[in-house]
Tab-separated table of C-alpha atoms in Angstrom:
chain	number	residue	atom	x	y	z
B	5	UNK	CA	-138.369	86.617	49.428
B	6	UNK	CA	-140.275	89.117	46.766
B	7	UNK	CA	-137.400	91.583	47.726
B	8	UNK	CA	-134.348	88.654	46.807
B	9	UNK	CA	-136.744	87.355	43.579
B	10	UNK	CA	-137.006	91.192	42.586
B	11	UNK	CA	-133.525	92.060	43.084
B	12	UNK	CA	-132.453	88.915	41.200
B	13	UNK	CA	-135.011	89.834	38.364
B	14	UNK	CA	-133.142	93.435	38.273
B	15	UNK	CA	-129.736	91.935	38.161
B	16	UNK	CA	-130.005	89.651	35.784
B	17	UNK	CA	-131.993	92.266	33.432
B	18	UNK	CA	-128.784	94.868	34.126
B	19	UNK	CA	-126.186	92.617	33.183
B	20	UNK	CA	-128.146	91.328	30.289
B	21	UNK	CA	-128.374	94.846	28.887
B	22	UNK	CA	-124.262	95.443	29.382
B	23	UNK	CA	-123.041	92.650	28.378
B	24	UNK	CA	-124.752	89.007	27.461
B	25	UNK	CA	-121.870	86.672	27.393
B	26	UNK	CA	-121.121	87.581	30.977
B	27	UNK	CA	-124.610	87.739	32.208
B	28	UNK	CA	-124.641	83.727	31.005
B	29	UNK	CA	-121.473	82.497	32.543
B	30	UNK	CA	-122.566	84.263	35.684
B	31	UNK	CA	-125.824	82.429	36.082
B	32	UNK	CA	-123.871	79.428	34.397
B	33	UNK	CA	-121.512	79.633	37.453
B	34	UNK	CA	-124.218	80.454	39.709
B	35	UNK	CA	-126.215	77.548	39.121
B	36	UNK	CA	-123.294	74.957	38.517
B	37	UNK	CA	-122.255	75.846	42.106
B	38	UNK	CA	-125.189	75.306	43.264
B	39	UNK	CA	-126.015	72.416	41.783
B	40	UNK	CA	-122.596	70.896	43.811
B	41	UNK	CA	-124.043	71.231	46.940
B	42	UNK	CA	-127.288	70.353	46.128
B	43	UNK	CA	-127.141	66.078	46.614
B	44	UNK	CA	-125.259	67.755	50.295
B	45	UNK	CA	-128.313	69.700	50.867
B	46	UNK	CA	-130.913	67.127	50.250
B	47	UNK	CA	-129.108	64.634	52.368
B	48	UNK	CA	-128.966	67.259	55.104
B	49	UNK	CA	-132.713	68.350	54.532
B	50	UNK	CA	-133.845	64.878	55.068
B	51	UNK	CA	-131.483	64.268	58.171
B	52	UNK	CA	-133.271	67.347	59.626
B	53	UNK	CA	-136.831	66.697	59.141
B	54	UNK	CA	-135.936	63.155	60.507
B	55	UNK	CA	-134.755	64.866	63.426
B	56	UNK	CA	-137.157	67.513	63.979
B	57	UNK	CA	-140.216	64.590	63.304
B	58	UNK	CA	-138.624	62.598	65.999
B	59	UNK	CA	-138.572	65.669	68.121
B	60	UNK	CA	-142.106	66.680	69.333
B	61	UNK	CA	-142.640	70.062	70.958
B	62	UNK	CA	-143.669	68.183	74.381
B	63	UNK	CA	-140.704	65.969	73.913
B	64	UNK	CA	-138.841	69.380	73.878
B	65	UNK	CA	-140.178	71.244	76.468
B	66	UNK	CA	-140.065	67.885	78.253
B	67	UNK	CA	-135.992	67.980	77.946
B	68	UNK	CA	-135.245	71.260	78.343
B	69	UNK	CA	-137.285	71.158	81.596
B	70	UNK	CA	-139.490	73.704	83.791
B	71	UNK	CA	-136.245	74.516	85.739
B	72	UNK	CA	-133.382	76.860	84.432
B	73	UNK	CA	-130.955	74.669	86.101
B	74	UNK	CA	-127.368	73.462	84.066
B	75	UNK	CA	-128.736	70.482	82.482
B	76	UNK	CA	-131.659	71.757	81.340
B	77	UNK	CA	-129.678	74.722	79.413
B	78	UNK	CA	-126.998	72.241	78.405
B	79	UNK	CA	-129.800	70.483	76.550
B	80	UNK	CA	-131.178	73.222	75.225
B	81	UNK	CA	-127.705	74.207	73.938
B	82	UNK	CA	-127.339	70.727	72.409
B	83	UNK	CA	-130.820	70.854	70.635
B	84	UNK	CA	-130.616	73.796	69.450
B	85	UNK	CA	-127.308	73.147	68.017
B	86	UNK	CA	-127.573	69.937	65.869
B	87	UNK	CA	-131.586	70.988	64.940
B	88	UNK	CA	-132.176	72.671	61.802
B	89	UNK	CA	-135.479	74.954	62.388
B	90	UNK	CA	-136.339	77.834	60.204
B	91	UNK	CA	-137.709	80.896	61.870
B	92	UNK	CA	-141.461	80.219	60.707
B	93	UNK	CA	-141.097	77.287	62.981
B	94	UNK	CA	-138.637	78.185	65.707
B	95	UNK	CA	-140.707	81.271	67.263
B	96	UNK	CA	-143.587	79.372	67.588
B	97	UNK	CA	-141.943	76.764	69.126
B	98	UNK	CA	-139.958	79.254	71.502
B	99	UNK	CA	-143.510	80.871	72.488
B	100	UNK	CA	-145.178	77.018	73.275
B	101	UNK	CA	-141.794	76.563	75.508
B	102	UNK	CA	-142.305	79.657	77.288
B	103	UNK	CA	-145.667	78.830	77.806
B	104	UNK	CA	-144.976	75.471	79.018
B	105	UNK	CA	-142.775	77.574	81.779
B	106	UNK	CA	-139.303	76.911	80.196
B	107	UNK	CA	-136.784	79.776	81.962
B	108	UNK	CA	-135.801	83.018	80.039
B	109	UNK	CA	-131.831	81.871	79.959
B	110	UNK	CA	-132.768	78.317	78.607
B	111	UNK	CA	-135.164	79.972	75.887
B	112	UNK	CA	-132.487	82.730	75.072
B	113	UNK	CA	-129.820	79.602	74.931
B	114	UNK	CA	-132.377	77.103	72.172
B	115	UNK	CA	-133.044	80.032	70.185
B	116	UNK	CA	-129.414	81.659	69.638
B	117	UNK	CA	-127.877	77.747	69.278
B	118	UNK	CA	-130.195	77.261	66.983
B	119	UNK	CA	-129.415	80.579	64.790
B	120	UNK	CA	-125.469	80.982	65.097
B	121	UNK	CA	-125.094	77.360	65.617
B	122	UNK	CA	-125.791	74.578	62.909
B	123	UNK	CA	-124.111	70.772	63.357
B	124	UNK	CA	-126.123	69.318	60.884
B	125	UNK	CA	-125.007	72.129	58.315
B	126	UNK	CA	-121.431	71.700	59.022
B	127	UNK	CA	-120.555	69.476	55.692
B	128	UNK	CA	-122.004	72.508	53.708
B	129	UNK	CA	-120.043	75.365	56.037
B	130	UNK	CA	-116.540	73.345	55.336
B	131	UNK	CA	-117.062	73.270	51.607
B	132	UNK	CA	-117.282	77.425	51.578
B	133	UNK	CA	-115.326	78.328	54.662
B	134	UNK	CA	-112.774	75.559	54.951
B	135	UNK	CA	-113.095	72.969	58.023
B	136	UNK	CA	-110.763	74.952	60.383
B	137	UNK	CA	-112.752	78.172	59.975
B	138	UNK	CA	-116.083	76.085	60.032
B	139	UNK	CA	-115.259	74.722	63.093
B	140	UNK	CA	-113.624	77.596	64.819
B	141	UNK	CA	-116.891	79.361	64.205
B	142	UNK	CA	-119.492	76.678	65.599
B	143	UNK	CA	-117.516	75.756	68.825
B	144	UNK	CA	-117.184	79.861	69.310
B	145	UNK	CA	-120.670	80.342	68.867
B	146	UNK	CA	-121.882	77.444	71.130
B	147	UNK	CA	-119.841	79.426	73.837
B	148	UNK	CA	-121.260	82.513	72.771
B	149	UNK	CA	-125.029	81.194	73.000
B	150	UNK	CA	-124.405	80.003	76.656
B	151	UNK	CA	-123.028	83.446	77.425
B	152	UNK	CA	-126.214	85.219	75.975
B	153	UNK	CA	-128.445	82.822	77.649
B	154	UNK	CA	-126.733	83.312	80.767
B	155	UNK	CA	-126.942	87.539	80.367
B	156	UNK	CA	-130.453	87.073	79.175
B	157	UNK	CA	-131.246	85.120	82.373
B	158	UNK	CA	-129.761	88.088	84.514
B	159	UNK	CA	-131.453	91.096	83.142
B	160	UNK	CA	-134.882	89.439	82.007
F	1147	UNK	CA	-113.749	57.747	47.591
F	1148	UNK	CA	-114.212	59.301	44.046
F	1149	UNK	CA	-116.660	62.405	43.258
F	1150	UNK	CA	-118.964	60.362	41.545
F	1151	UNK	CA	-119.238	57.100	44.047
F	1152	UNK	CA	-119.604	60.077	46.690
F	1153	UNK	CA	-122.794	61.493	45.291
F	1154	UNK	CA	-124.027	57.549	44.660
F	1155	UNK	CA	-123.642	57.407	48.401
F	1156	UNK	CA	-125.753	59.954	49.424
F	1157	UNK	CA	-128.387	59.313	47.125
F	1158	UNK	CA	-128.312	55.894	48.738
F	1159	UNK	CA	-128.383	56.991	52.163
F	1160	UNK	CA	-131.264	59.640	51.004
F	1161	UNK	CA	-133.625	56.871	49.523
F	1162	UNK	CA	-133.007	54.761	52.575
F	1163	UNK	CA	-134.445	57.187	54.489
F	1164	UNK	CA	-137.048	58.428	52.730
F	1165	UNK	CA	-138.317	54.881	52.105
F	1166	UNK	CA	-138.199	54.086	56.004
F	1167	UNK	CA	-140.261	57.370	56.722
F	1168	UNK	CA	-142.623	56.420	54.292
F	1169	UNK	CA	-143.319	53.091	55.339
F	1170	UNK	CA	-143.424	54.327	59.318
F	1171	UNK	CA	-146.159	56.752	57.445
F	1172	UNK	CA	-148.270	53.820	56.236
F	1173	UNK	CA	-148.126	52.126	59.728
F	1174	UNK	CA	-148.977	54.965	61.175
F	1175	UNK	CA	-146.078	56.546	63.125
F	1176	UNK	CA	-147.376	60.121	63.915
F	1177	UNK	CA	-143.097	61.435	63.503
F	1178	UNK	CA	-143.239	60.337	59.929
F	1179	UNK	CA	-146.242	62.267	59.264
F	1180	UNK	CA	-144.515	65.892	60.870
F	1181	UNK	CA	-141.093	64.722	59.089
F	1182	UNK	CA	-142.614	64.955	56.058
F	1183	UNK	CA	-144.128	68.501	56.451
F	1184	UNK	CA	-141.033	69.657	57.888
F	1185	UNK	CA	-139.329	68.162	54.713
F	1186	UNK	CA	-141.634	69.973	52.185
F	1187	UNK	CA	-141.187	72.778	53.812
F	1188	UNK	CA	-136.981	72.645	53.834
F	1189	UNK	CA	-137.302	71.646	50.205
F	1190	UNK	CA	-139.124	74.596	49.216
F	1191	UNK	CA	-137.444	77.387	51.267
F	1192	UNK	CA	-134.697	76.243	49.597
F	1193	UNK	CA	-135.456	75.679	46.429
F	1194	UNK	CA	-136.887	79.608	46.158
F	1195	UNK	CA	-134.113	80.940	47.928
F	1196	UNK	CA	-130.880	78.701	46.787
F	1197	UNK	CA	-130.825	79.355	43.122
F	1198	UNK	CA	-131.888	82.953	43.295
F	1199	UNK	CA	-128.764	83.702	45.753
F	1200	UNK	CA	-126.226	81.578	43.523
F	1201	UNK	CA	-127.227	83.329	40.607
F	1202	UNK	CA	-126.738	86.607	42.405
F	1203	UNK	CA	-123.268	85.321	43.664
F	1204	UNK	CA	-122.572	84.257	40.043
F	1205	UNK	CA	-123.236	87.885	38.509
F	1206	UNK	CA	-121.570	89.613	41.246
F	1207	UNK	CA	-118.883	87.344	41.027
F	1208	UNK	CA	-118.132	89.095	37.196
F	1209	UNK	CA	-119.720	92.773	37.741
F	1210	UNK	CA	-118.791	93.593	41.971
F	1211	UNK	CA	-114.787	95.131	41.678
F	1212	UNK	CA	-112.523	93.653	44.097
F	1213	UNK	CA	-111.431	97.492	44.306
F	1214	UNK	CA	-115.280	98.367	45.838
F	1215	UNK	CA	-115.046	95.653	48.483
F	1216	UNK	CA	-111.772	96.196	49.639
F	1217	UNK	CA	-112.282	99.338	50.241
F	1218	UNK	CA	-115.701	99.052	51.471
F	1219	UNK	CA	-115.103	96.104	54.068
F	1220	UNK	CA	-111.670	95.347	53.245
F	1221	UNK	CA	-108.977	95.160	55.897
F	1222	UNK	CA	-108.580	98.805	56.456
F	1223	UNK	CA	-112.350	99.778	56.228
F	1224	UNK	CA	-112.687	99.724	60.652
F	1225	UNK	CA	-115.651	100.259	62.033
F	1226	UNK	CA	-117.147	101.625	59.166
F	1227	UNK	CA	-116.953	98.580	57.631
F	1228	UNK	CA	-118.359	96.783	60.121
F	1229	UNK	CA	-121.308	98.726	60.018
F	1230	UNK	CA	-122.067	98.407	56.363
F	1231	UNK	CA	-121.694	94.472	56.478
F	1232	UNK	CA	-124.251	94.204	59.905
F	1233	UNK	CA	-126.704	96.696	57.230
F	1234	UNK	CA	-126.361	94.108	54.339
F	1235	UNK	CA	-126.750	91.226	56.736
F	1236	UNK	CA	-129.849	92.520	58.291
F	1237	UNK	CA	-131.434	93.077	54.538
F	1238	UNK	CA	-131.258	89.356	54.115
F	1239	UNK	CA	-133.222	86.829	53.831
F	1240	UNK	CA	-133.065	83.152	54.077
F	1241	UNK	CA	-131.777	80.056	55.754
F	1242	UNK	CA	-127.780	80.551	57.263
F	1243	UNK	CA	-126.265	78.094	54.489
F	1244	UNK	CA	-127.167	80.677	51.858
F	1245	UNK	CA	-125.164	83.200	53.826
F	1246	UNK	CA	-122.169	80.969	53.416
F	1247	UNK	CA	-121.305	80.794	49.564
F	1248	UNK	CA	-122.168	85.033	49.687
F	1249	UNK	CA	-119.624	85.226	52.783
F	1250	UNK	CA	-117.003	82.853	50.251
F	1251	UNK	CA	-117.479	85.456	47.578
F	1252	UNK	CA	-116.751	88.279	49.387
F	1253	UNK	CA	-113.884	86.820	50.975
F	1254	UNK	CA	-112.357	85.973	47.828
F	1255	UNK	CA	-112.902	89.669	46.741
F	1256	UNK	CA	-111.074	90.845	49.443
F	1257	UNK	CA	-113.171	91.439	52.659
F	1258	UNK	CA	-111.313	91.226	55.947
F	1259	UNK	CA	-112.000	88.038	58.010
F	1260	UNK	CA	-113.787	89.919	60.777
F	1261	UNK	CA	-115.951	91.507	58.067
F	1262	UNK	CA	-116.976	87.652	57.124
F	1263	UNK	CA	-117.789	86.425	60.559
F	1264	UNK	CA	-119.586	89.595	61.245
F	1265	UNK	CA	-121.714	89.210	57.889
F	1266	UNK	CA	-122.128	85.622	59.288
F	1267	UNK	CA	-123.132	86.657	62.674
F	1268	UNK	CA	-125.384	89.262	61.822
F	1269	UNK	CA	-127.179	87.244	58.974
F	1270	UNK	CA	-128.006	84.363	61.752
F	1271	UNK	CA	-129.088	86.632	64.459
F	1272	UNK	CA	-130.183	90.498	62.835
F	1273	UNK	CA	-132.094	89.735	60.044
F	1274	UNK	CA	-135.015	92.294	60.020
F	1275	UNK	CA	-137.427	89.790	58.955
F	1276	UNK	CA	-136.395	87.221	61.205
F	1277	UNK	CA	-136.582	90.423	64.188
F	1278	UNK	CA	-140.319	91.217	63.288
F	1279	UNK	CA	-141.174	87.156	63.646
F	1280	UNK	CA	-139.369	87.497	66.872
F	1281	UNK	CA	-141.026	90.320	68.261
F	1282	UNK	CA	-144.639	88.837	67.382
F	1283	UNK	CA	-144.209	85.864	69.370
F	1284	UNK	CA	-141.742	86.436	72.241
F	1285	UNK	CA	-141.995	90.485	72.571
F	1286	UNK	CA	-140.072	93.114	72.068
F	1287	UNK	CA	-138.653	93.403	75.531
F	1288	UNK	CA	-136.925	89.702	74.659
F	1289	UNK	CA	-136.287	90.607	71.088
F	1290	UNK	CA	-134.284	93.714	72.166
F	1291	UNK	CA	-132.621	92.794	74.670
F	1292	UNK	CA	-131.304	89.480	72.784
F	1293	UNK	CA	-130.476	91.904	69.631
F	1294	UNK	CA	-128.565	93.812	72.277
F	1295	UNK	CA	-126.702	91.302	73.975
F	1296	UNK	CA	-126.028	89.462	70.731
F	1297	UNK	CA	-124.453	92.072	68.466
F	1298	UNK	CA	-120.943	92.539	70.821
F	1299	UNK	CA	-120.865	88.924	70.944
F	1300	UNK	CA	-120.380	88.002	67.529
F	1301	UNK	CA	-118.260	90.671	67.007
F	1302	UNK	CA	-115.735	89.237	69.555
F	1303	UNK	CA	-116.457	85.763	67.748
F	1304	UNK	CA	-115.315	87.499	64.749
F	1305	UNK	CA	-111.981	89.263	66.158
F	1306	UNK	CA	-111.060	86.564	67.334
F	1307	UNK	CA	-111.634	84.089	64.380
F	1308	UNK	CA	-109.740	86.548	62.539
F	1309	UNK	CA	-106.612	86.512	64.780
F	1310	UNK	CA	-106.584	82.390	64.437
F	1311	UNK	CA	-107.069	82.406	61.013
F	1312	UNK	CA	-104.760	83.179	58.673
F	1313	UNK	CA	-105.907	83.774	55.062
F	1314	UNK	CA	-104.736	80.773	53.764
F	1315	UNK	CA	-106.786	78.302	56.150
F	1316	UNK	CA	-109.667	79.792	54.736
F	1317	UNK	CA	-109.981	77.565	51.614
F	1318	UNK	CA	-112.734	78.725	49.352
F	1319	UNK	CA	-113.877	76.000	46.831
């Protein structure tokens, strides 16, 4: 965070000094883009917290179950998918899980779906990437997450 | 539906759920309570980290050549390229939609597709700061060996993204 806020800082102070006009349009542009996806974001934001409020961590470990069986890592898949958690959260969460004797392969499964994968992001993927690549990407990475789980399961 | 009408819709669909939360909050519902500090918390990371990276995308978009990123992680720029886009990945910081306008940008100044999906990949699963969370709470031993089992599987993801999509499917707005 310091490093991005710093980096920005420098930037901005760089461009300033070689040339002004651009150094306005650029945050100009920078900001009006973001301000596009921002009613997208707070939408999304709220859909998530909705989610993850509904979602206790016993309710999780609860689903994703103490065995490392297919249903339990096709949950964890799903979950871990369509949840939006940020790091700060999701580690924690993994470590209760563990603790509450989830299987290596299902952990390995929530916590890549939840990094590579992200349903509830989608709308805001399409708009940059285009829907094709967007969903090209997810579907791939969904299969991708079961194949780490499954490789995580073998040699853990 | 028009532009405008669009964002009413949302905003609609926003304040009908906020409003539900917070009356679930007055009667008590323990969910509305955690929603609400998972919500502060989404509204902040992003609010710190959003603007910052869109202004960055917005200066680079006039100051970074085309000629520097084409040649850099451009189409011919093989493995080498590969490996500077995992470093720059790694360096980041912040939730995976803010890797997706930077990904658009460099795209659009002339990065190969598998360079994308690879910046993509390794932003949502290398990130150093992300990696030293990891390690703290589910060891190294599961850190590693998830780093190491991770990093040739987005790189297939990103081959073969590149070989079903041709440039033009990839619509940048």
């Amino acid at each position: 965070m310091i490093f991005l806020l710093s980096l920005t800082i420098i930037s901005v102070l760089f461009s300033y000094m070689f040339d002004r006009k651009k150094t306005y349009q650029g945050i100009l542009k920078g900001l009006k883009m973001f301000w596009g996806i921002f009613p997208d974001l707070v939408l999304i934001l709220v859909v998530a917290s909705l989610i993850l409020g509904l979602l206790s961590r016993e309710m999780i470990a609860q689903y994703v179950g103490q065995d490392s069986g297919v249903w339990a890592t096709i949950m964890a898949a799903i979950i871990g998918s369509v949840a939006l958690i940020p790091g700060f959260i999701a580690f924690p969460l993994a470590a209760f899980l563990k603790e509450a004797g989830v299987s290596i392969n299902v952990l390995a499964v929530f916590i890549t779906t939840l990094m590579m994968v992200g349903i509830i992001t989608f709308p805001i993927e399409v708009k940059f990437l285009g829907f094709k690549a967007a969903l090209l990407r997810n579907v791939l990475s969904f299969v991708g997450a079961l194949v780490i789980g499954l490789l995580m399961g073998v040699f853990l | 539906m028009r532009p405008k009408s669009k964002v009413i819709f949302k905003l609609i669909v926003i304040l009908i759920i906020v409003l539900s939360v917070m009356i679930a909050k007055i009667t008590g519902q323990t969910f509305a309570i955690s929603a609400e500090i998972y919500f502060k918390n989404f509204i902040l990371e992003m609010i710190l980290f959003l603007p910052l990276i869109f202004i960055l995308i917005g200066l680079l978009d006039f100051w970074l050549p085309d000629s520097l990123v084409e040649s850099h992680i451009g189409k011919d720029s093989g493995i080498k390229g590969s490996l500077w886009i995992i470093c720059l990945a790694m360096l980041a910081a912040g939730p995976l939609y803010g890797a997706f306008p930077v990904a658009a940008m460099l795209w659009k100044k002339g990065s190969s597709i598998r360079n994308i999906f690879i910046y993509i990949g390794a932003f949502s699963t290398l990130k150093i700061p992300m990696l030293t969370f990891e390690t703290s709470f589910l060891g190294w031993k599961f850190t590693l060996l998830r780093t190491a089992i991770t990093l040739p599987v987005f790189i297939v993801i990103a081959f073969i993204l590149e070989y079903f999509l041709e440039k033009n499917d990839f619509s940048v707005n």
